[in-house]
Coordinates of C-alpha atoms in Angstrom, one line a residue:
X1 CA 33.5 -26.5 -6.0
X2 CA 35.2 -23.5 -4.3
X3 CA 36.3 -24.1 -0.6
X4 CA 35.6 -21.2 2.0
X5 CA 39.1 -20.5 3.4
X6 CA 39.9 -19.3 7.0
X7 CA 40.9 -15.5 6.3
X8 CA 44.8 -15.1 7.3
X9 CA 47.5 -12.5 7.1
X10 CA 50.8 -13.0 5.9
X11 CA 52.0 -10.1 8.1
X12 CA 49.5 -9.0 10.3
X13 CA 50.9 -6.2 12.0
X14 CA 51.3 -4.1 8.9
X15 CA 48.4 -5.5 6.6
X16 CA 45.6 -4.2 10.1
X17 CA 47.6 -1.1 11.5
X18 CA 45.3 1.7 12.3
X19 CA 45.4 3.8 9.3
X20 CA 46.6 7.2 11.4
X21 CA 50.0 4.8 12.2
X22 CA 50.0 4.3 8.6
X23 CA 49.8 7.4 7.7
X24 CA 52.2 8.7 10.2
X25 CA 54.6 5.7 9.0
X26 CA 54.4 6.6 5.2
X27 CA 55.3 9.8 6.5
X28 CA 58.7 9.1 8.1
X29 CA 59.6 7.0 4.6
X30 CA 58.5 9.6 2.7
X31 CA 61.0 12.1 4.0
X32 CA 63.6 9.9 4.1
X33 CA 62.9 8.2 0.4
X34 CA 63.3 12.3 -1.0
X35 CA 66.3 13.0 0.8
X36 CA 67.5 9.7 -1.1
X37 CA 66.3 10.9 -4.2
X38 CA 67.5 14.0 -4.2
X39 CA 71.1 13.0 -3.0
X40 CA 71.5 10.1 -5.7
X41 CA 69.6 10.7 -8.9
X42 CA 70.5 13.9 -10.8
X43 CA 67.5 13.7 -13.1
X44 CA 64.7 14.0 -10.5
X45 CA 66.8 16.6 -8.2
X46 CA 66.9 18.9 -11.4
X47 CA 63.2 18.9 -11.8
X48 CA 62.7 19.5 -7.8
X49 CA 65.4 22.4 -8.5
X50 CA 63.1 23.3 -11.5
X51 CA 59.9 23.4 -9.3
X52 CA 61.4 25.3 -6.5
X53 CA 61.6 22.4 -3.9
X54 CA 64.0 21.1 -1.5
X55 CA 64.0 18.0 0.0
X56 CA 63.8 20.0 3.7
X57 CA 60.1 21.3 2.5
X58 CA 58.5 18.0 3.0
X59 CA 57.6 17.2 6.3
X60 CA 54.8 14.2 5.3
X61 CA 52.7 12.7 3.2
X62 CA 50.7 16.4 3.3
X63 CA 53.7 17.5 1.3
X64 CA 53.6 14.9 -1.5
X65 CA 52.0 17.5 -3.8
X66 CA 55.0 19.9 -3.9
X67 CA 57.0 17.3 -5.8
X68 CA 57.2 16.8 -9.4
X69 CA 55.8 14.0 -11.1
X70 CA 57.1 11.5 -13.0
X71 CA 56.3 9.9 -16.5
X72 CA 57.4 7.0 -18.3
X73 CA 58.6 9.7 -20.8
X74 CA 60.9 10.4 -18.3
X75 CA 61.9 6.6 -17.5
X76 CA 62.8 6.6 -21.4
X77 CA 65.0 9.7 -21.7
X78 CA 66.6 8.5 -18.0
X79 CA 67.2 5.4 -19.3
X80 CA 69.4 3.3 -18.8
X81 CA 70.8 4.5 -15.5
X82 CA 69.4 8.0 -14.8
X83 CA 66.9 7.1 -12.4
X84 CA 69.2 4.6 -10.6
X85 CA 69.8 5.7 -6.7
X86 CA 72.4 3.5 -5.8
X87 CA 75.9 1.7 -7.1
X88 CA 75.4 -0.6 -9.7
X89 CA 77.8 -2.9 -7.4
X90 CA 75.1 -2.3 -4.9
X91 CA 72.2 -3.4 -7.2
X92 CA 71.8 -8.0 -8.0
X93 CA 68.8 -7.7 -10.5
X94 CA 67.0 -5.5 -13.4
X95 CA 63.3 -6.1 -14.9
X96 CA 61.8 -4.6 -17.8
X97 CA 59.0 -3.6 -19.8
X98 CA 58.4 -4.0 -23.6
X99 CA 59.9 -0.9 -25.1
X100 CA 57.3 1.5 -27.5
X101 CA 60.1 2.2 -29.7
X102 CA 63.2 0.0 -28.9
X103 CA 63.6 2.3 -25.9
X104 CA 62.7 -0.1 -22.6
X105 CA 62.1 0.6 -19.5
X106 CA 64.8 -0.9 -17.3
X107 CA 64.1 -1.2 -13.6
X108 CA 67.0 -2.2 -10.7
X109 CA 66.8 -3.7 -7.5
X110 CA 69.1 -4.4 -4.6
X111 CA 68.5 -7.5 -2.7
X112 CA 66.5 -5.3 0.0
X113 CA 64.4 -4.3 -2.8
X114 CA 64.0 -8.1 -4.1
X115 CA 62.8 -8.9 -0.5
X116 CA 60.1 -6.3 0.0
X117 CA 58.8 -7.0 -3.2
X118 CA 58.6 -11.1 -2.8
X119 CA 56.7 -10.0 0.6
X120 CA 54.2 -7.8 -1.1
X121 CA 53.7 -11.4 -3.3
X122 CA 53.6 -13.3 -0.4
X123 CA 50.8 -11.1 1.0
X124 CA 48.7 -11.7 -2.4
X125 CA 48.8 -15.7 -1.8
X126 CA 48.5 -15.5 1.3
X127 CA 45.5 -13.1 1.6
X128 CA 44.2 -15.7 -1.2
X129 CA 44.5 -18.6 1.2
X130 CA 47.7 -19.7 0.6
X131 CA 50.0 -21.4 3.2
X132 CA 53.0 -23.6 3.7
X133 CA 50.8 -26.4 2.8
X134 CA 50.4 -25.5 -1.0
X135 CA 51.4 -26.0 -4.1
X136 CA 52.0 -23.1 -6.4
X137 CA 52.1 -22.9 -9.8
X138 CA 53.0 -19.9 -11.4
X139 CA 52.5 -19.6 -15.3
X140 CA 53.7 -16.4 -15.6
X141 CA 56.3 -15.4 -17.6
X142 CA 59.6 -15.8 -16.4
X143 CA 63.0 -13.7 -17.5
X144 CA 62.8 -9.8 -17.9
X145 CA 58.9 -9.8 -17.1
X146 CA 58.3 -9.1 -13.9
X147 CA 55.0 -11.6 -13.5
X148 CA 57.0 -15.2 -12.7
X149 CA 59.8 -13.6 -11.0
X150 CA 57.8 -11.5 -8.5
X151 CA 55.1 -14.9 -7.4
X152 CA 58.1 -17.3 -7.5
X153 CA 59.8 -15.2 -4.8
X154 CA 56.4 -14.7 -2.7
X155 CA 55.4 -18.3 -2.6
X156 CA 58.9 -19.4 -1.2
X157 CA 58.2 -16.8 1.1
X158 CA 55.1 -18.2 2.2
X159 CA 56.6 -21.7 2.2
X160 CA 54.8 -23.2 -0.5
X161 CA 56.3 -25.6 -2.8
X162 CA 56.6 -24.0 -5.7
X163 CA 56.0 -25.5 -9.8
X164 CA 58.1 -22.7 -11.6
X165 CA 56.3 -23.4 -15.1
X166 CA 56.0 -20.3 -17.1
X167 CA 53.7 -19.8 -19.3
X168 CA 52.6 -22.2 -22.3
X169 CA 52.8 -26.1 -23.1
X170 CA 49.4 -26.2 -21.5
X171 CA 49.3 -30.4 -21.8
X172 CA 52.4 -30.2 -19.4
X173 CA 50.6 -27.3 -17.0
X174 CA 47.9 -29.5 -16.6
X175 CA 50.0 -32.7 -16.4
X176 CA 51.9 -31.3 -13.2
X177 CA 48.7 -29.9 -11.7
X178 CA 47.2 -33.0 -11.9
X179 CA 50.6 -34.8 -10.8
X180 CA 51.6 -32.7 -8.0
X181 CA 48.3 -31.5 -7.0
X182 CA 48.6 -27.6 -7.6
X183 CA 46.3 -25.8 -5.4
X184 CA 47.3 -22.2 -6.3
X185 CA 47.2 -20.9 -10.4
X186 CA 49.1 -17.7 -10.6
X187 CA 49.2 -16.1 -14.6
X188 CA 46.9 -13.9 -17.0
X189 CA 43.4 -14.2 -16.7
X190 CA 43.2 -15.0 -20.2
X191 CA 45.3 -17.9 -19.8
X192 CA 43.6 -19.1 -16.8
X193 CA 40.6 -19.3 -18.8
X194 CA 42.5 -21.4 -21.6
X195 CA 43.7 -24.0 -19.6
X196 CA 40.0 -24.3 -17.9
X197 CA 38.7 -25.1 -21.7
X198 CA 41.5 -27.1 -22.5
X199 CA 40.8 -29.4 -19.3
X200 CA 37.3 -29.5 -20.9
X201 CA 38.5 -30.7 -24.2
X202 CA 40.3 -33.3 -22.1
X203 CA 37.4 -34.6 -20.7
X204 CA 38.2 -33.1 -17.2
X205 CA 36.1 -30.8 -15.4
X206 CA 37.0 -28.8 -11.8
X207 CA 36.4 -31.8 -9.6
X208 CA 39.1 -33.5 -11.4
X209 CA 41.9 -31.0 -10.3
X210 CA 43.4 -29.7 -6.9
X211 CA 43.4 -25.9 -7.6
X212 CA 41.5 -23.9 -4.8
X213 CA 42.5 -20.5 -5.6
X214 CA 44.2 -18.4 -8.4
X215 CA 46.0 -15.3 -8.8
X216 CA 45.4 -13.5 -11.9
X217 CA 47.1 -10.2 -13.0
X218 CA 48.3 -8.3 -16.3
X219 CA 45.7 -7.9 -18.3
X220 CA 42.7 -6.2 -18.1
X221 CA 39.9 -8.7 -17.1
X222 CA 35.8 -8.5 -16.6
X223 CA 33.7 -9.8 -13.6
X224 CA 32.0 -12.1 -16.0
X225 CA 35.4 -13.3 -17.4
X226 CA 36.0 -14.0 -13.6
X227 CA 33.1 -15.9 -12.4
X228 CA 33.8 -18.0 -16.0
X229 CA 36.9 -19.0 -14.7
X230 CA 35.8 -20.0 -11.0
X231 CA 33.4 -22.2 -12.5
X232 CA 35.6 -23.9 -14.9
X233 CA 38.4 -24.6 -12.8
X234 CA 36.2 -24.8 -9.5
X235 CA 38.4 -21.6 -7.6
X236 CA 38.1 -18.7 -6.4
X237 CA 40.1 -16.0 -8.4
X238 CA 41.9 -12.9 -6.9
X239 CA 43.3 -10.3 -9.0
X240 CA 46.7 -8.5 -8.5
X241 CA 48.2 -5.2 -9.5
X242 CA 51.7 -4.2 -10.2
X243 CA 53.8 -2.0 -12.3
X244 CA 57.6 -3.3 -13.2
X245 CA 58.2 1.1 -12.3
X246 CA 57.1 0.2 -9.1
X247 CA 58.7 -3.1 -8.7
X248 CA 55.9 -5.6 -10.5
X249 CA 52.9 -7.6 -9.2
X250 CA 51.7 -7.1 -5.4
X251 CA 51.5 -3.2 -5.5
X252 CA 48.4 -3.9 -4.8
X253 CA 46.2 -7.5 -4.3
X254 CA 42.9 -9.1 -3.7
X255 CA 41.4 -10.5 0.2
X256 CA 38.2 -12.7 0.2
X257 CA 35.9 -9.7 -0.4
X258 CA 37.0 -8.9 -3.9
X259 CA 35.8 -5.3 -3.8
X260 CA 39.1 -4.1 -4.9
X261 CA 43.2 -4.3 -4.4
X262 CA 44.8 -3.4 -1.2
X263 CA 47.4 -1.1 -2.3
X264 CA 50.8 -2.4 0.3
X265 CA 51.2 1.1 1.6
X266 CA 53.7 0.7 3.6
X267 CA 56.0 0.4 0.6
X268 CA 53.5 2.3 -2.1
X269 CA 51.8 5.8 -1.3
X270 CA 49.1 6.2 -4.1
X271 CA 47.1 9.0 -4.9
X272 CA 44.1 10.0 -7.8
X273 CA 45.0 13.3 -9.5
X274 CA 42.6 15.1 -12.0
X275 CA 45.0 13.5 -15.6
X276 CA 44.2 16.7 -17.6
X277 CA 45.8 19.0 -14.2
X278 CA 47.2 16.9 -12.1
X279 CA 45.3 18.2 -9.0
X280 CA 45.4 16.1 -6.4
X281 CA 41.4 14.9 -5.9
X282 CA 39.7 13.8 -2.7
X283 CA 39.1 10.1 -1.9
X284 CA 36.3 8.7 -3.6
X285 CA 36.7 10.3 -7.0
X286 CA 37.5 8.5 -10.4
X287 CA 40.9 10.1 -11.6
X288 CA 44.7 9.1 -12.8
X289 CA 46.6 6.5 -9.9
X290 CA 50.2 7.7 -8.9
X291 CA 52.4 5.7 -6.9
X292 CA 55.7 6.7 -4.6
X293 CA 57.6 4.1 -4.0
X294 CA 58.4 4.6 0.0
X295 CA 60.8 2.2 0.4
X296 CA 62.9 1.0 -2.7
X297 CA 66.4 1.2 -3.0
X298 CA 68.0 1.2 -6.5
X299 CA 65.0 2.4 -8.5
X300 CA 62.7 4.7 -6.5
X301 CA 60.0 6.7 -8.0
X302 CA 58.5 9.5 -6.7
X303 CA 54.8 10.6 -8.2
X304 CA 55.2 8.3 -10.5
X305 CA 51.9 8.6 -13.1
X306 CA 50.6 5.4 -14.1
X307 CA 48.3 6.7 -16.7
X308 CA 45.6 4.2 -14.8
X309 CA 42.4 5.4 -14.3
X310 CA 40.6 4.3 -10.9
X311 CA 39.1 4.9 -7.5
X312 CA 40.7 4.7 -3.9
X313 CA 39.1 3.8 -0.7
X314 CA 39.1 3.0 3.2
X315 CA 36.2 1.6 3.4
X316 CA 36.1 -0.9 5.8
X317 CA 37.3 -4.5 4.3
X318 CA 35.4 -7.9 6.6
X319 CA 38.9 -9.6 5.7
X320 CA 40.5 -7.1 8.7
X321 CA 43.3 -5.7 6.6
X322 CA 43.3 -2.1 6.7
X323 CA 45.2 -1.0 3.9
X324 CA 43.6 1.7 1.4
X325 CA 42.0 -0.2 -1.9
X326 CA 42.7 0.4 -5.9
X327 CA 39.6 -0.2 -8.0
X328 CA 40.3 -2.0 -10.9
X329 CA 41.6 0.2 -13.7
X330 CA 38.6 1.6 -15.7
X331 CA 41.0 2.0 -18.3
X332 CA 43.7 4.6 -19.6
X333 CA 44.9 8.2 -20.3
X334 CA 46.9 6.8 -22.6
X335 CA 46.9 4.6 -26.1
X336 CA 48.5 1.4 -24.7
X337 CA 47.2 -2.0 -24.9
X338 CA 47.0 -4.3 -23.1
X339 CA 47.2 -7.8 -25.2
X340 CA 47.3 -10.9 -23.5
X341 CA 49.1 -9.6 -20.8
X342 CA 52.0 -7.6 -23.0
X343 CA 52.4 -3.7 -23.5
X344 CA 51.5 -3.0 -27.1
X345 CA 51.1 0.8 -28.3
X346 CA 50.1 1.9 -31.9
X347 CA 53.4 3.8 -32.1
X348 CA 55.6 0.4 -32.1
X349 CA 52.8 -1.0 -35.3
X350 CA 53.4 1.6 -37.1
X351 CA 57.2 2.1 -36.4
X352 CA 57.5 -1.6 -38.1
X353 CA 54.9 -0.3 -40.8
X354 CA 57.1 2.0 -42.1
X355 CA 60.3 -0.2 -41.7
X356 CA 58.5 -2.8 -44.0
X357 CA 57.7 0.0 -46.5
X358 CA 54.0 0.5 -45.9
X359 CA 52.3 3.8 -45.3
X360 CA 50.9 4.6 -42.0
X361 CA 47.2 4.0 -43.1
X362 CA 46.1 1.1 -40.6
X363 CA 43.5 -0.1 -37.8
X364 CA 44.3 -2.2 -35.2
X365 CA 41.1 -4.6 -34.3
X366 CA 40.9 -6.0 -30.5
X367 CA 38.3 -8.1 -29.2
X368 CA 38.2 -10.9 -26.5
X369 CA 36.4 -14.4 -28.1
X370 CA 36.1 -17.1 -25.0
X371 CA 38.0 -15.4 -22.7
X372 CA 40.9 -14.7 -25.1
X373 CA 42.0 -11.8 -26.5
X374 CA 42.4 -11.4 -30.3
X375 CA 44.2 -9.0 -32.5
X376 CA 44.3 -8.2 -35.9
X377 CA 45.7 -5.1 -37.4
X378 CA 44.1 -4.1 -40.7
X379 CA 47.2 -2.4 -43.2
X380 CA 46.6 -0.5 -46.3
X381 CA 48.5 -1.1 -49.7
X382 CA 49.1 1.7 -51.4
X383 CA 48.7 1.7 -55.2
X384 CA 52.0 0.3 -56.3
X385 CA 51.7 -2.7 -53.6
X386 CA 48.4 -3.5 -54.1
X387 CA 48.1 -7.1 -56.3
X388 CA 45.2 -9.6 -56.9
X389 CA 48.0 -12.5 -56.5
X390 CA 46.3 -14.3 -53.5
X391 CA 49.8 -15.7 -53.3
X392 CA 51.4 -12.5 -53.2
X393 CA 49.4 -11.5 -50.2
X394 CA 50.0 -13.9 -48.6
X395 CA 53.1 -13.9 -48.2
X396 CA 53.3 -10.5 -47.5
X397 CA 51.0 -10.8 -44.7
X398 CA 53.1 -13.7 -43.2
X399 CA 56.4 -11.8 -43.7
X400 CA 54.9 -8.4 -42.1
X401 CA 53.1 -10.5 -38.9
X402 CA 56.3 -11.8 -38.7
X403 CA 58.6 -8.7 -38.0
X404 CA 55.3 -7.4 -35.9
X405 CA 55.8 -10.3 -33.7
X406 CA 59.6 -9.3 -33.5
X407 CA 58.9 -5.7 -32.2
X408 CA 55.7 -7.1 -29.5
X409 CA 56.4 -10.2 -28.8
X410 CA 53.2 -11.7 -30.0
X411 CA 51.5 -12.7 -33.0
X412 CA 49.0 -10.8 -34.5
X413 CA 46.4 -11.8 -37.3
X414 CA 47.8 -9.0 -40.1
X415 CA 45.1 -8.2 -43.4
X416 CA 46.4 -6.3 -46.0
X417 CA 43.6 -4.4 -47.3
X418 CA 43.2 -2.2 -50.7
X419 CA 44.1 1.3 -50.9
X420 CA 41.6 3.5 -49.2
X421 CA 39.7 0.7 -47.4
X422 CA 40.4 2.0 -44.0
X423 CA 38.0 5.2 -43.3
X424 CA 39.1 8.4 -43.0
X425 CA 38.2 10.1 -40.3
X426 CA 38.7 14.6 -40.6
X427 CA 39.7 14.5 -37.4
X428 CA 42.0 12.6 -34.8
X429 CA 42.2 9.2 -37.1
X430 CA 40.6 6.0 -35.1
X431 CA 43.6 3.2 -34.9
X432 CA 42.6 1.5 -32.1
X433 CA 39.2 -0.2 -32.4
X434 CA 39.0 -2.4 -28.8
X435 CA 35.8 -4.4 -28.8
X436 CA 36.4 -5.8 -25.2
X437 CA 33.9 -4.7 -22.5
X438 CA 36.9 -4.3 -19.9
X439 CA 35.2 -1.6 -17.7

């Protein structure tokens, strides 16, 4: 059964400004954020220099388009501390990504930065119907990804009390949701659906539990996949967007409508450029999301390109807020993965392909079976590997998912194939075959 909740605001006065005093407060940030920028972080004041522009020439968020942008190329060859815009003494926290090829992208915050982005979380739970009355239990991940450590901070804010569980040992998530009566789910969609099919092979069913709402972020997920889980664990489910660039979940988040995120843009100016030009295009059209971070301290990022593909628009929302909405991502300009909720790119596969001794001849195989995501990657032998030993393969499929699992941090299904099993293709060569329908 999913209750009807009274629509509320966890900061009203921002979340329904009129969007011209948006606009015109996005504005003042924006002028001071590039003054910041440019006065702090060598590596983005040499490619203003580069592009001819001074922090003086921007006036507004009409100005945004003179600056340069900014790509997670550039987050790798700044890192560790090139982007970083204030003393390390000054800074109490880094998060990170999982790095393509051992490079990682660090991200730092100051404790102002650790508040505004707790509040964008707090928004996201409370736009979802949360109050000091819950019980939240976040299953994210906890430690260097940014999903647990961003909710846990927002539901304090709100005043909930607050399970920190991360994710796994499902017996135990259900145990304390049951035990403690959890009323608010926040982790992967994917996992959201495993623990609703778990309490089924329990012999439970969603009048059996508390939870009235979820919160359900870092992966790509369908509507279908969505409506599966509000019926299994009797909710309503909100999505949420975040980059750790950007700070991590609440960028942007869903109200009662669900026709797409509110982007917080008081703290996060996005735009839709044209991914092959970068021309800035008009609102409405389908095109790569950037993201300026307006107000962040230690790790500010100015047109920074997510390599997300969406729509933006001010249509008017019946939950009140007025802040622009984010689409959800209709996919990538780039070749990264999205795998139960971790980064995986083909470059890192076959970086441990080679490492292991195998050639670079492989196909990685994603499809989504009950609401969770599988993964396989099909490898070659060449001639001099290649054995009819069952035994021997094996073992050399154990040994190679093993150091795979080292480089992504999770476990894919490996098949070690005979020499020229895996087509050929006479042009670009087809690694990735993703079977999910995510759009």
């Amino acid at each position: 059964m999913v209750l009807k909740m009274e629509q509320k605001y966890y900061q009203k006065e921002i979340e329904t400004m009129p969007v011209e005093e948006i606009k015109k407060l996005q504005s003042e940030k924006l002028v001071k954020q590039v003054k910041h920028v440019y006065e702090n972080v060598a590596y983005y004041r040499d490619l203003m220099d580069k592009k001819g522009v001074k922090p003086e020439d921007i006036h507004g968020i009409e100005d945004l388009h003179l600056l340069p942008f900014l790509t997670k190329a550039d987050l790798r060859d700044a890192y560790p501390y090139g982007l970083l815009a204030k003393p390390l003494e000054d800074c109490v926290r880094i998060q990170s990504t999982s790095g393509t090829t051992g490079r990682r992208v660090v991200a730092f915050y100051t404790q102002k930065d650790v508040d505004l982005w707790e509040d964008c979380c707090a928004r996201a739970i409370v736009a979802a119907g949360g109050t000091k009355e819950d019980v939240c239990q976040v299953a994210y991940g906890y430690g260097l990804f940014t999903g647990g450590p961003g909710l846990n901070g927002g539901s304090h804010k709100v005043g909930c009390l607050t399970l920190p569980m991360s994710s796994g040992n499902t017996e135990r998530q259900i145990q304390f949701m049951m035990d403690l009566s959890a009323t608010i789910l926040c982790c992967t969609p994917s996992y959201a659906a495993y623990i609703g099919e778990s309490l089924k092979e329990m012999g439970y069913g969603p009048d059996d539990i508390p939870l009235k709402a979820g919160i359900f972020g870092a992966e790509p997920w369908t509507e279908e996949m969505r409506h599966n889980i509000e019926e299994t664990l009797g909710i309503k489910a909100y999505d949420i967007y975040g980059l750790t660039e950007t700070s991590g979940p609440g960028v942007s988040f869903e109200c009662s409508e669900q026709t797409g995120m509110h982007i917080n843009e008081d703290h996060f100016l996005a735009e839709i450029i044209d991914p092959d030009t970068g021309e800035v295009l008009p609102e409405g059209s389908k095109g790569e999301l950037v993201f300026t971070s307006l107000d962040k301290e230690a790790f500010p990022l100015l047109r920074y390109r997510t390599r997300d593909i969406c729509v933006l628009s001010r249509k008017k929302c019946s939950c009140g807020r007025t802040l622009i909405k984010m689409a959800k991502p209709m996919g990538r300009t780039d070749d990264m993965l999205i795998i139960r909720g971790v980064n995986v790119f083909p470059s890192q596969i076959e970086t441990v392909l080679l490492n292991e001794g195998y050639q670079p001849n492989y196909q990685i195989v994603v499809d989504r079976v009950n609401n969770n995501d599988t993964f396989e990657v099909n490898v070659e032998m060449s001639p001099e590997q290649f054995t009819d030993k069952v035994s021997e393969v094996i073992a050399k499929e154990k040994a190679l998912a093993n150091s795979l699992k080292t480089m992504l941090g999770i476990n894919p299904s490996v098949h070690l194939v005979a020499p020229k099993a895996i087509v050929r293709s006479e042009g670009k060569a087809v690694r990735v075959i993703d079977k999910r329908k995510l759009i």
